[in-house]
CSV table of C-alpha atoms in Angstrom, one decimal:
chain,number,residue,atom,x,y,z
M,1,UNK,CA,-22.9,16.9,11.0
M,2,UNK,CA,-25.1,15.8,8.2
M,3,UNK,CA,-23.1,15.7,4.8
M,4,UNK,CA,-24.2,15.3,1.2
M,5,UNK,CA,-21.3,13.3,-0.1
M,6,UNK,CA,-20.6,14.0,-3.9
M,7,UNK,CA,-18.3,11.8,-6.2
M,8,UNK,CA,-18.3,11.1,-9.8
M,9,UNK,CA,-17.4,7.3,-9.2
M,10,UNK,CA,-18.5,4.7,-6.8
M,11,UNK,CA,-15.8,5.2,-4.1
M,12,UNK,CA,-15.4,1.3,-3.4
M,13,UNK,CA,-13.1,-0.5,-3.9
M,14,UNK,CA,-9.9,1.5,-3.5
M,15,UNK,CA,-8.2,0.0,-6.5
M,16,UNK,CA,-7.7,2.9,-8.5
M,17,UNK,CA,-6.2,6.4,-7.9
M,18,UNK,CA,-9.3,8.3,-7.2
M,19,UNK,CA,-11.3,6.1,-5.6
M,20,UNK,CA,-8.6,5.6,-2.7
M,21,UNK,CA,-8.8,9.3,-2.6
M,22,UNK,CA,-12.8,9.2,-2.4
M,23,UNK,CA,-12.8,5.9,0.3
M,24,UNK,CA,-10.6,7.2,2.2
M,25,UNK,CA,-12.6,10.6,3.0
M,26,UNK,CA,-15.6,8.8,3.3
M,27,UNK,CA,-14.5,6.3,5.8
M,28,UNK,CA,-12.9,9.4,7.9
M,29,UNK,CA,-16.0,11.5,8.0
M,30,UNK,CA,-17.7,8.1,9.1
M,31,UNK,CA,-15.0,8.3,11.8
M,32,UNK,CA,-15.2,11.7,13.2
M,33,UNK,CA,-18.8,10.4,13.5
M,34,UNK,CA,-20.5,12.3,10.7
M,35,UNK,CA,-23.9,11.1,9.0
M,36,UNK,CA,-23.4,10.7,5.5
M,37,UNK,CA,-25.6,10.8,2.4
M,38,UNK,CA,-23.7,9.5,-0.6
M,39,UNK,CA,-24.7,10.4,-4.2
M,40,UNK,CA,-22.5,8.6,-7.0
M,41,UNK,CA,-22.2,6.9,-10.4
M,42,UNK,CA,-21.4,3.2,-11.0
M,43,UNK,CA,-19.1,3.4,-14.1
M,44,UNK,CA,-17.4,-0.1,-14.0
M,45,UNK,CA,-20.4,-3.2,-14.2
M,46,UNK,CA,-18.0,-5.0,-11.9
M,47,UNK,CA,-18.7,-2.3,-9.3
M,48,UNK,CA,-22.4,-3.1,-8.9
M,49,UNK,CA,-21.8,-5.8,-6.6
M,50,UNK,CA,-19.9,-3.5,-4.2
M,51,UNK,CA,-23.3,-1.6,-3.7
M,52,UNK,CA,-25.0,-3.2,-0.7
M,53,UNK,CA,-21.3,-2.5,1.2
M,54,UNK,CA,-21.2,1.1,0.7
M,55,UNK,CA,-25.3,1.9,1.3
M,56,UNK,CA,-24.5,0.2,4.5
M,57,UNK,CA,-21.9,3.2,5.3
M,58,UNK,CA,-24.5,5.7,4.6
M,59,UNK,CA,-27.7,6.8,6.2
M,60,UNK,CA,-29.4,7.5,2.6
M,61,UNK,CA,-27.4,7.2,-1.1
M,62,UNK,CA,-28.2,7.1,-4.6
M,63,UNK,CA,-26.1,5.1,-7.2
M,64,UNK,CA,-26.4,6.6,-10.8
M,65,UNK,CA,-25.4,3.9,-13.7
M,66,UNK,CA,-23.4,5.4,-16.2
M,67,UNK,CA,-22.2,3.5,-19.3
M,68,UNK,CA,-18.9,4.9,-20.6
M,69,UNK,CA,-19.6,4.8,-24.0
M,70,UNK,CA,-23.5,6.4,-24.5
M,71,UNK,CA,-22.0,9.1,-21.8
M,72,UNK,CA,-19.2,9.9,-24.4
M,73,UNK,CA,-21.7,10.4,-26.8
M,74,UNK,CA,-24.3,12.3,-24.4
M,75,UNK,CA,-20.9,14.8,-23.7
M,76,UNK,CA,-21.1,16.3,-27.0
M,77,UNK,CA,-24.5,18.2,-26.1
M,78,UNK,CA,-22.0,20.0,-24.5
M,79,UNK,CA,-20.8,21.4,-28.0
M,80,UNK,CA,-24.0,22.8,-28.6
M,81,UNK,CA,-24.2,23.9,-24.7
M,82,UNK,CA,-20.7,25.9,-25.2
M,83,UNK,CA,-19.7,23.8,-22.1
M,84,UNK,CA,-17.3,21.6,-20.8
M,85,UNK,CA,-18.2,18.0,-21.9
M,86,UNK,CA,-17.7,16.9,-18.6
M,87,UNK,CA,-20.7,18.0,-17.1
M,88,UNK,CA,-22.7,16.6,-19.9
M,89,UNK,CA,-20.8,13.5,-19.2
M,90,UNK,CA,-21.8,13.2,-15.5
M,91,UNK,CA,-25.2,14.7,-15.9
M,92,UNK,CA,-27.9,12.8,-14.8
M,93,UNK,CA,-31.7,13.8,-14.0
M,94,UNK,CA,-32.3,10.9,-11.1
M,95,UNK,CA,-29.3,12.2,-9.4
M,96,UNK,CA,-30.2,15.3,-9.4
M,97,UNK,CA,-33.6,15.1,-8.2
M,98,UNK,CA,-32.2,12.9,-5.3
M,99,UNK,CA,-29.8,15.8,-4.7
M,100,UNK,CA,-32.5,18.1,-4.1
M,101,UNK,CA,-34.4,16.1,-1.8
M,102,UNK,CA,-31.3,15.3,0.1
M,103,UNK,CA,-30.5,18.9,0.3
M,104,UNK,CA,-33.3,19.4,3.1
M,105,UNK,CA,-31.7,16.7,5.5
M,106,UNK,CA,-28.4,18.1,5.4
M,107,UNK,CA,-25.9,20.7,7.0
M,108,UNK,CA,-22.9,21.0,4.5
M,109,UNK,CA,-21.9,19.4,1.3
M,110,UNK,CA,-19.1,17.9,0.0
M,111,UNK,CA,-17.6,17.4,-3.6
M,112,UNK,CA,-15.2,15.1,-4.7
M,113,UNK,CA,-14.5,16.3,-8.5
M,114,UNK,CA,-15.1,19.8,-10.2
M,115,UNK,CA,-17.9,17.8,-12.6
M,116,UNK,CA,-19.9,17.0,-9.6
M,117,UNK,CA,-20.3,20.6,-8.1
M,118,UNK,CA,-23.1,21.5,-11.3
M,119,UNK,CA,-25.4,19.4,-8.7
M,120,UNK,CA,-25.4,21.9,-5.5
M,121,UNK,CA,-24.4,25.9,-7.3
M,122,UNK,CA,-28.2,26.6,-6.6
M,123,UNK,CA,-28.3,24.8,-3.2
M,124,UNK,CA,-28.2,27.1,0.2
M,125,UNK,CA,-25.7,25.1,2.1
M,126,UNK,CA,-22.3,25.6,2.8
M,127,UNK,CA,-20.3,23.8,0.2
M,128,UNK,CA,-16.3,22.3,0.4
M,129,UNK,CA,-15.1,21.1,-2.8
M,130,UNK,CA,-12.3,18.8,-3.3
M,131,UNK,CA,-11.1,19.0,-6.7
M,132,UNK,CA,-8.4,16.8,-6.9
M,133,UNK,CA,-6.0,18.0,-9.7
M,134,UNK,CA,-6.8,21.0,-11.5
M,135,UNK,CA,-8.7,18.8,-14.2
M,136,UNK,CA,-8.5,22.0,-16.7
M,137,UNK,CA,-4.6,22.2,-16.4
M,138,UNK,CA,-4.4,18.1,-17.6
M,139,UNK,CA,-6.6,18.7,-20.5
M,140,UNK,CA,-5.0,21.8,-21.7
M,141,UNK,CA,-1.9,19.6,-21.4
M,142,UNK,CA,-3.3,16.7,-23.2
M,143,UNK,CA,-3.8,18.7,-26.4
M,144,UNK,CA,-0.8,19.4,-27.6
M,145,UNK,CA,0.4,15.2,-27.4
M,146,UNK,CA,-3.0,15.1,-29.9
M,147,UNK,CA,-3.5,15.6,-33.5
M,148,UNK,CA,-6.6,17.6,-34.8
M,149,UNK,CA,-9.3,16.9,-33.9
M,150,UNK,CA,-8.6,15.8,-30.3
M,151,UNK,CA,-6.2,18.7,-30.0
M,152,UNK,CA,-8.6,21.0,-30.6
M,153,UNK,CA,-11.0,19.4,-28.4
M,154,UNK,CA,-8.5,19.0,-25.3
M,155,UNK,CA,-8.0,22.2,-25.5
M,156,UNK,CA,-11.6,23.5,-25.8
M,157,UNK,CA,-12.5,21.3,-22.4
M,158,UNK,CA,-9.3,22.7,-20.8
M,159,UNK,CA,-10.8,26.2,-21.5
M,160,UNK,CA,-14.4,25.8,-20.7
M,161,UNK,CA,-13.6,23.5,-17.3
M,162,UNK,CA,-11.7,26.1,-16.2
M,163,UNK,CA,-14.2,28.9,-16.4
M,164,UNK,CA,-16.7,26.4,-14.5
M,165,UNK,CA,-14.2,25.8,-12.0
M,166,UNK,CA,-13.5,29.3,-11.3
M,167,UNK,CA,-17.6,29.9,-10.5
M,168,UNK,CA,-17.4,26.5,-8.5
M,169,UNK,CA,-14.2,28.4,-6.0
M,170,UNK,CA,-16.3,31.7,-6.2
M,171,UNK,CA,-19.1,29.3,-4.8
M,172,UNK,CA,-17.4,27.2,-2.6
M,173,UNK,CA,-15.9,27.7,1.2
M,174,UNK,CA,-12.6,25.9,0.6
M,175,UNK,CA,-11.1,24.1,-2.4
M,176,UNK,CA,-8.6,21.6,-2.3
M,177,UNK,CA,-6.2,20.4,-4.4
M,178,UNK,CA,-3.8,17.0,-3.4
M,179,UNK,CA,-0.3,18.9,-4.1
M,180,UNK,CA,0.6,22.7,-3.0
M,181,UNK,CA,2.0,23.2,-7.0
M,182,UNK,CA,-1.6,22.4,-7.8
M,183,UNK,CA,-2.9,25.1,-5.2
M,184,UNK,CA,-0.4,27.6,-6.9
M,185,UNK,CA,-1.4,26.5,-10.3
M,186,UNK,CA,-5.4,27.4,-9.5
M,187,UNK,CA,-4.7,30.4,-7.7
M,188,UNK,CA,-2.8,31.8,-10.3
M,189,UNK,CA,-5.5,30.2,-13.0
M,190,UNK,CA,-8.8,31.9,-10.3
M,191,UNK,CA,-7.4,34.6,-8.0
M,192,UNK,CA,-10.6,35.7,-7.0
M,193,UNK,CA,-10.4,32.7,-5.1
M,194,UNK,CA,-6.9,32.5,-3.9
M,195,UNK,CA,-7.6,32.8,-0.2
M,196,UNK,CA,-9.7,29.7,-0.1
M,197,UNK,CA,-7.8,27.4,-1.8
M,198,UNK,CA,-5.9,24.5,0.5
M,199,UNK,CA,-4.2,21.5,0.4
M,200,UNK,CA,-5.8,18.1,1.1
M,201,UNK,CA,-3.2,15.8,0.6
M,202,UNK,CA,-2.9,12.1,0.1
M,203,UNK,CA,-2.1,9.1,2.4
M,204,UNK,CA,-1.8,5.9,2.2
M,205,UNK,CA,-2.7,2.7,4.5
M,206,UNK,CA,0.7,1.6,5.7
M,207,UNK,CA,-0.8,-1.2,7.7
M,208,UNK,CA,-2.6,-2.7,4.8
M,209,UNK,CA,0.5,-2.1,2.4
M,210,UNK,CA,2.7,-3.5,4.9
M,211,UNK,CA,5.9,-5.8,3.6
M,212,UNK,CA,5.7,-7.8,6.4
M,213,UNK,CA,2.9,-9.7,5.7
M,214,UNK,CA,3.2,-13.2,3.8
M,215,UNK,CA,3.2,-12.9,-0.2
M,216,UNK,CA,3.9,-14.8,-2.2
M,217,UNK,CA,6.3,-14.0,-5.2
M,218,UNK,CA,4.5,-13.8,-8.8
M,219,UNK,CA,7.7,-13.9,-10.7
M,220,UNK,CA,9.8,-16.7,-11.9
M,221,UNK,CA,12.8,-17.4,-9.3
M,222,UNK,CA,15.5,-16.3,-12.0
M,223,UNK,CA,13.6,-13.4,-13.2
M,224,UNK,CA,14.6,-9.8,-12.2
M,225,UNK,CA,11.3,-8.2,-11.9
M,226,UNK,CA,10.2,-4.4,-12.3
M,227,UNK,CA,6.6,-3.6,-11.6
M,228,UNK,CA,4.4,-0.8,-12.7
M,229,UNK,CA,0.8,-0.6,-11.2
M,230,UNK,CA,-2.4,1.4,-12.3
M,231,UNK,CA,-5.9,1.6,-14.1
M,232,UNK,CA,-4.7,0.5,-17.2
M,233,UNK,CA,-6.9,2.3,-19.6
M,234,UNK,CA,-6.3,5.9,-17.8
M,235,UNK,CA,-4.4,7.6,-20.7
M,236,UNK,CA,-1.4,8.6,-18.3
M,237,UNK,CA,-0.7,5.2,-17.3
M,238,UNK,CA,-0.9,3.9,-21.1
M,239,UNK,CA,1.6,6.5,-22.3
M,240,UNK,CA,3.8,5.5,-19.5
M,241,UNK,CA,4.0,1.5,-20.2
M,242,UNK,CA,4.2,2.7,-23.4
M,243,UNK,CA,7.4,4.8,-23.3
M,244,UNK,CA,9.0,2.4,-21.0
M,245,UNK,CA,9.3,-0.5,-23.4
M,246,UNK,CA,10.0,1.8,-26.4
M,247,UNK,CA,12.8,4.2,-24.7
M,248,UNK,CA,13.9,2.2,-22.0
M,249,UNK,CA,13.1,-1.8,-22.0
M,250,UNK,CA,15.8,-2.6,-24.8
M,251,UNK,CA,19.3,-1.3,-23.1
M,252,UNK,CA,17.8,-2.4,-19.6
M,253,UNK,CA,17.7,-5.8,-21.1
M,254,UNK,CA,21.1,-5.7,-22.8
M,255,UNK,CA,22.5,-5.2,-19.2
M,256,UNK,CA,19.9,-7.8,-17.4
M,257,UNK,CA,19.2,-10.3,-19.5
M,258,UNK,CA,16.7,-11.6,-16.6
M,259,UNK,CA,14.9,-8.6,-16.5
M,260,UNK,CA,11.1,-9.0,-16.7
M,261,UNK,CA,8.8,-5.4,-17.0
M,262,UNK,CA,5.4,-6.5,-15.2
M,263,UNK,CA,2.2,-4.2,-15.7
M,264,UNK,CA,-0.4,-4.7,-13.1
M,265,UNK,CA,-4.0,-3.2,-13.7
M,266,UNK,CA,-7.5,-3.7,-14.1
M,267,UNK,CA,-8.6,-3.0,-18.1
M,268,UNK,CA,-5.8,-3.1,-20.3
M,269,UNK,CA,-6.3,-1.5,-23.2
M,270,UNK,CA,-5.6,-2.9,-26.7
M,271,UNK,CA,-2.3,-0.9,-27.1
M,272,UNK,CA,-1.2,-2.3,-23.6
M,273,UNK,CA,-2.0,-5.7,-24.3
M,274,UNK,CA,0.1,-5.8,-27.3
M,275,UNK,CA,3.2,-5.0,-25.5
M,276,UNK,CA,3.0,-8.4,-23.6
M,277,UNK,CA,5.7,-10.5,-25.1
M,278,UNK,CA,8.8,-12.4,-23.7
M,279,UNK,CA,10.2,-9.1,-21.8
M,280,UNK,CA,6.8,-8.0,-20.9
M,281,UNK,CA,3.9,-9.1,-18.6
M,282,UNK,CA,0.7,-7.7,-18.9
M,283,UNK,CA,-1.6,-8.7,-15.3
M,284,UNK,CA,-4.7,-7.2,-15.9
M,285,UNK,CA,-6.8,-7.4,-12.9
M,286,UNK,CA,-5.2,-9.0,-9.7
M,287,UNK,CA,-6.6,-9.9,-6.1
M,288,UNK,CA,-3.7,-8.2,-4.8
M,289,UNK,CA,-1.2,-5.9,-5.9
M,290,UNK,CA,0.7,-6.2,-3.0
M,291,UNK,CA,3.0,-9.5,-4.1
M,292,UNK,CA,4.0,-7.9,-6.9
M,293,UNK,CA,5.2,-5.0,-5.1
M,294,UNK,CA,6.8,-6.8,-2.3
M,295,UNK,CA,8.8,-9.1,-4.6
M,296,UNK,CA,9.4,-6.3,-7.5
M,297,UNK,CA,13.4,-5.8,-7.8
M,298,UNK,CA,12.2,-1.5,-8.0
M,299,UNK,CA,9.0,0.0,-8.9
M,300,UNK,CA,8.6,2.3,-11.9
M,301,UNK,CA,6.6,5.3,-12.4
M,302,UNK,CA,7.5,6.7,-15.6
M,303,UNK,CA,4.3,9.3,-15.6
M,304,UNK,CA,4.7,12.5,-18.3
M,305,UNK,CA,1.2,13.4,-18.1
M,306,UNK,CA,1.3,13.3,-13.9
M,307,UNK,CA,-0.7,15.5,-11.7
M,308,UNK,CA,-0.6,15.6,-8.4
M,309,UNK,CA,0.7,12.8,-5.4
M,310,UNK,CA,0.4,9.6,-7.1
M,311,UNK,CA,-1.1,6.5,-5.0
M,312,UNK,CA,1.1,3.9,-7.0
M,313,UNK,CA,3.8,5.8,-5.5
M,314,UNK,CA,3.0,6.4,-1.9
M,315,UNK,CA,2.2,2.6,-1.9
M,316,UNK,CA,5.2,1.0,-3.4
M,317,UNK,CA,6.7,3.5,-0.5
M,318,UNK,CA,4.8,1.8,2.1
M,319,UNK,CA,5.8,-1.6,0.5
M,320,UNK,CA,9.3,-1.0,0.9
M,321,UNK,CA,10.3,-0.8,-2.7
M,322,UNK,CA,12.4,1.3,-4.3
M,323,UNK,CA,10.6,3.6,-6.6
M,324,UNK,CA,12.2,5.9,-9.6
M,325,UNK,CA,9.0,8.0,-11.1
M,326,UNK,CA,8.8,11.4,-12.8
M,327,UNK,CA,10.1,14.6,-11.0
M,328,UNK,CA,7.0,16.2,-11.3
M,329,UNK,CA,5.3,13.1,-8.9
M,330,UNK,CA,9.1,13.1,-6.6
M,331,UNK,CA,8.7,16.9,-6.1
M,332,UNK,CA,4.8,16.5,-5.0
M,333,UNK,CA,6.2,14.1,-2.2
M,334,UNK,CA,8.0,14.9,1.5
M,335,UNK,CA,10.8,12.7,0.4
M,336,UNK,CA,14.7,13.1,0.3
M,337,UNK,CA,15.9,12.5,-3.4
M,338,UNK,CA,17.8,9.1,-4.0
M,339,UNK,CA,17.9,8.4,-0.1
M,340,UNK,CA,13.5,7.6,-0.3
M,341,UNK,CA,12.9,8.3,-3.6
M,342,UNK,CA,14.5,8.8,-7.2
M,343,UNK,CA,13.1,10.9,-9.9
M,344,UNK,CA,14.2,10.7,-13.4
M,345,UNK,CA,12.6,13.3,-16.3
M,346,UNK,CA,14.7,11.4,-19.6
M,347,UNK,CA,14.8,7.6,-20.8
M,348,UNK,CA,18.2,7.5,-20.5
M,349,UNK,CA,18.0,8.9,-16.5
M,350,UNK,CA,15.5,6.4,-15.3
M,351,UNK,CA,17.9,3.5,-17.6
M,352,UNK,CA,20.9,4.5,-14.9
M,353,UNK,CA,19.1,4.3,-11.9
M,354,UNK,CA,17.4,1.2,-12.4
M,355,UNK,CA,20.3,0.2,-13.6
M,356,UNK,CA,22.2,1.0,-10.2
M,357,UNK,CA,19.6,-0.5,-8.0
M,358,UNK,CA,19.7,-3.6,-10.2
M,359,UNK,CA,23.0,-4.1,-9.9
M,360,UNK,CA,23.1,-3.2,-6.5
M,361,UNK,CA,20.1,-4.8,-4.7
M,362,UNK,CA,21.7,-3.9,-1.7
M,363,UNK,CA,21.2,0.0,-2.4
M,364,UNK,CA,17.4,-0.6,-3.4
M,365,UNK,CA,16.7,-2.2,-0.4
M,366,UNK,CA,18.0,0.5,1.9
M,367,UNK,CA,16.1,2.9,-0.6
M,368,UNK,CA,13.2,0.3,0.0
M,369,UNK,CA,13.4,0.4,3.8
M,370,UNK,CA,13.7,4.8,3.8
M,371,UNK,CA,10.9,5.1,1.9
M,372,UNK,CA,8.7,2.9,4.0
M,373,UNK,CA,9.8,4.9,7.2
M,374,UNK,CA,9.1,8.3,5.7
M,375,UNK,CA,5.5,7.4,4.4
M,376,UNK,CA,5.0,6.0,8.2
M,377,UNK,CA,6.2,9.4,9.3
M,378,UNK,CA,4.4,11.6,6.7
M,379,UNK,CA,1.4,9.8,5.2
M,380,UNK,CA,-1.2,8.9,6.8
M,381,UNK,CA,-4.4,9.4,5.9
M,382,UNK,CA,-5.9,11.0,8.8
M,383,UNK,CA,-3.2,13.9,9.0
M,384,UNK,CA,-3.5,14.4,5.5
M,385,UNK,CA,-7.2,15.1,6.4
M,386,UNK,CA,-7.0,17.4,9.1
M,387,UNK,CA,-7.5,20.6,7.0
M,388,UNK,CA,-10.7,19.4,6.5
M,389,UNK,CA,-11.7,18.6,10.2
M,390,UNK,CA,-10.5,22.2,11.0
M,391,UNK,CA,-13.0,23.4,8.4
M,392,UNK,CA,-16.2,21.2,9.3
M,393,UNK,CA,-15.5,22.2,13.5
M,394,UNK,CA,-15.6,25.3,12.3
M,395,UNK,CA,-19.0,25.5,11.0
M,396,UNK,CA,-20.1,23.6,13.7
């Protein structure tokens, strides 16, 4: 089939959550032998030199520019719009014009974040939408961690997203969501769409994140190292690092002297950056993650603003680590508890089982060497994908 292709950030490289999540489908529809046409924005300056690879994957594309900043302050038209400021954010005339051109050479379209639906309502073709997380739920969450006026403004986007989401599933043939609590949570939120609402779950590319390839370690050889990965100026992620070292660093250390807290990510933000120190490492961006996770004593995920599967967990998995995270990422995950993966919810919960593993490398390792099995077993991408195979045959 012919496919308009929709996604609100250049899907290449795969070095941040969504953009595995937007590669990865756009390397399987190339694979089931698709034609795709590829409409994105370029957020990251770094990213324009990635262009020429991904044109070459499509038969016809259009990359939107998008500075960060002016779209911030282009988002507030949506104020006076009484919209969601995301879809001033990602609005963008060129685009849209390609859109409608492109429209005429294809047979379906596909949507890789609510935002980018406003592009296609008014278009004739069928239309799949893969929304991710339930973008509304995490704003609406954001705003009570907020004083006024960002409370009052996460919670105004959490409203008004969710009433263009609902007209998006009204609109759409299926809508995905990466975690079946996320399905539940939207069809509870848009019941008039219940029936279409699936699961497209995430994967992971166990033969890239493979520990038995050679890697070598980052840390110092007396160092005891923990590792947390991510985009490290994604709000999540920066709350995370930042509760570790304030609730949970300090009687880690008393117990390991040798223990070393590495964060590895692109774009540290100010307030990350100012927790390096003697305890802490801050990376920024690295060739490859992969060392740090193959040498890391346990991986860390201490996310309290999750949604959804989270890639930093599924590819520690894959590396053989032992990973503790929040329950609400353990629960999104086909995993036994303890025996593949720990979940924690309190400071003091993830300080005793990072505590056990670390005095207990033994135990980790086994952990380690379950985990890896199970995402092998469970993960790959292209059975997470299959929903969306059934539905494309079936137009055919």
């Amino acid at each position: 089939m012919k496919i308009l292709f929709l996604v609100h950030r250049l899907p290449y490289p795969p070095n941040k959550g969504d953009k595995v999540r937007s590669y990865h489908l756009l390397q399987h529809l190339r694979e089931r032998g698709h034609e795709v046409h590829l409409g994105t924005f370029v957020d990251d300056p770094e990213d324009w030199q990635h262009v020429e690879t991904v044109k070459a994957w499509c038969q016809s594309s259009y990359f939107a520019g998008l500075r960060p900043s002016w779209a911030k302050l282009r988002s507030l038209v949506g104020l006076a719009r009484g919209e969601a400021l995301g879809l001033s954010y990602y609005r963008h005339a060129g685009l849209r014009q390609w859109v409608q051109r492109a429209a005429d050479e294809v047979d379906a379209v596909l949507v890789f974040s609510s935002t980018m639906a406003q592009y296609v309502l008014d278009l004739d073709l069928p239309l799949w939408v893969d929304f991710v997380d339930m973008d509304s739920a995490k704003w609406r969450d954001y705003a009570p961690r907020h004083s006024w006026p960002l409370s009052w403004l996460y919670a105004r986007e959490g409203r008004e997203l969710l009433r263009f989401e609902r007209s998006v599933a009204r609109r759409a043939r299926a809508s995905y969501f990466v975690t079946d609590a996320e399905c539940a949570l939207f069809q509870s939120a848009a019941p008039e769409a219940a029936e279409r609402v699936a699961t497209l779950c995430n994967g992971v590319d166990a033969t890239y994140f493979d520990p038995a390839g050679e890697y070598p370690s980052p840390f110092g050889a007396d160092e005891q190292a923990l590792v947390f990965t991510g985009a490290m100026d994604y709000w999540p992620n920066v709350d995370a690092v930042q509760w570790f070292v304030e609730a949970m660093l300090v009687p880690l250390r008393e117990r390991f002297p040798r223990l070393r807290f590495h964060i590895v990510g692109r774009s540290p933000t100010p307030a990350v950056q100012s927790l390096a120190g003697e305890a802490v490492s801050v990376t920024g961006t690295v060739p490859d993650v992969r060392p740090y996770l193959r040498h890391a004593a346990a991986v860390v995920a201490p996310l309290r603003l999750a949604r959804g599967i989270q890639n930093k967990v599924l590819e520690a998995m894959a590396m053989g680590q032992a990973v503790v995270a929040a329950q609400t990422c353990v629960a999104a995950i086909d995993a036994c508890p303890r025996q593949e993966l720990a979940g924690a919810e309190t400071a003091a919960e993830y300080v005793e089982q990072l505590s056990e593993w670390l005095t207990h490398p033994d135990r980790a390792r086994a952990v380690g060497s379950a985990a890896r099995q199970r995402v092998l077993a469970r993960y790959a991408w292209a059975a997470q994908l299959a929903p969306l195979d059934r539905d494309l045959e079936a137009l055919a």
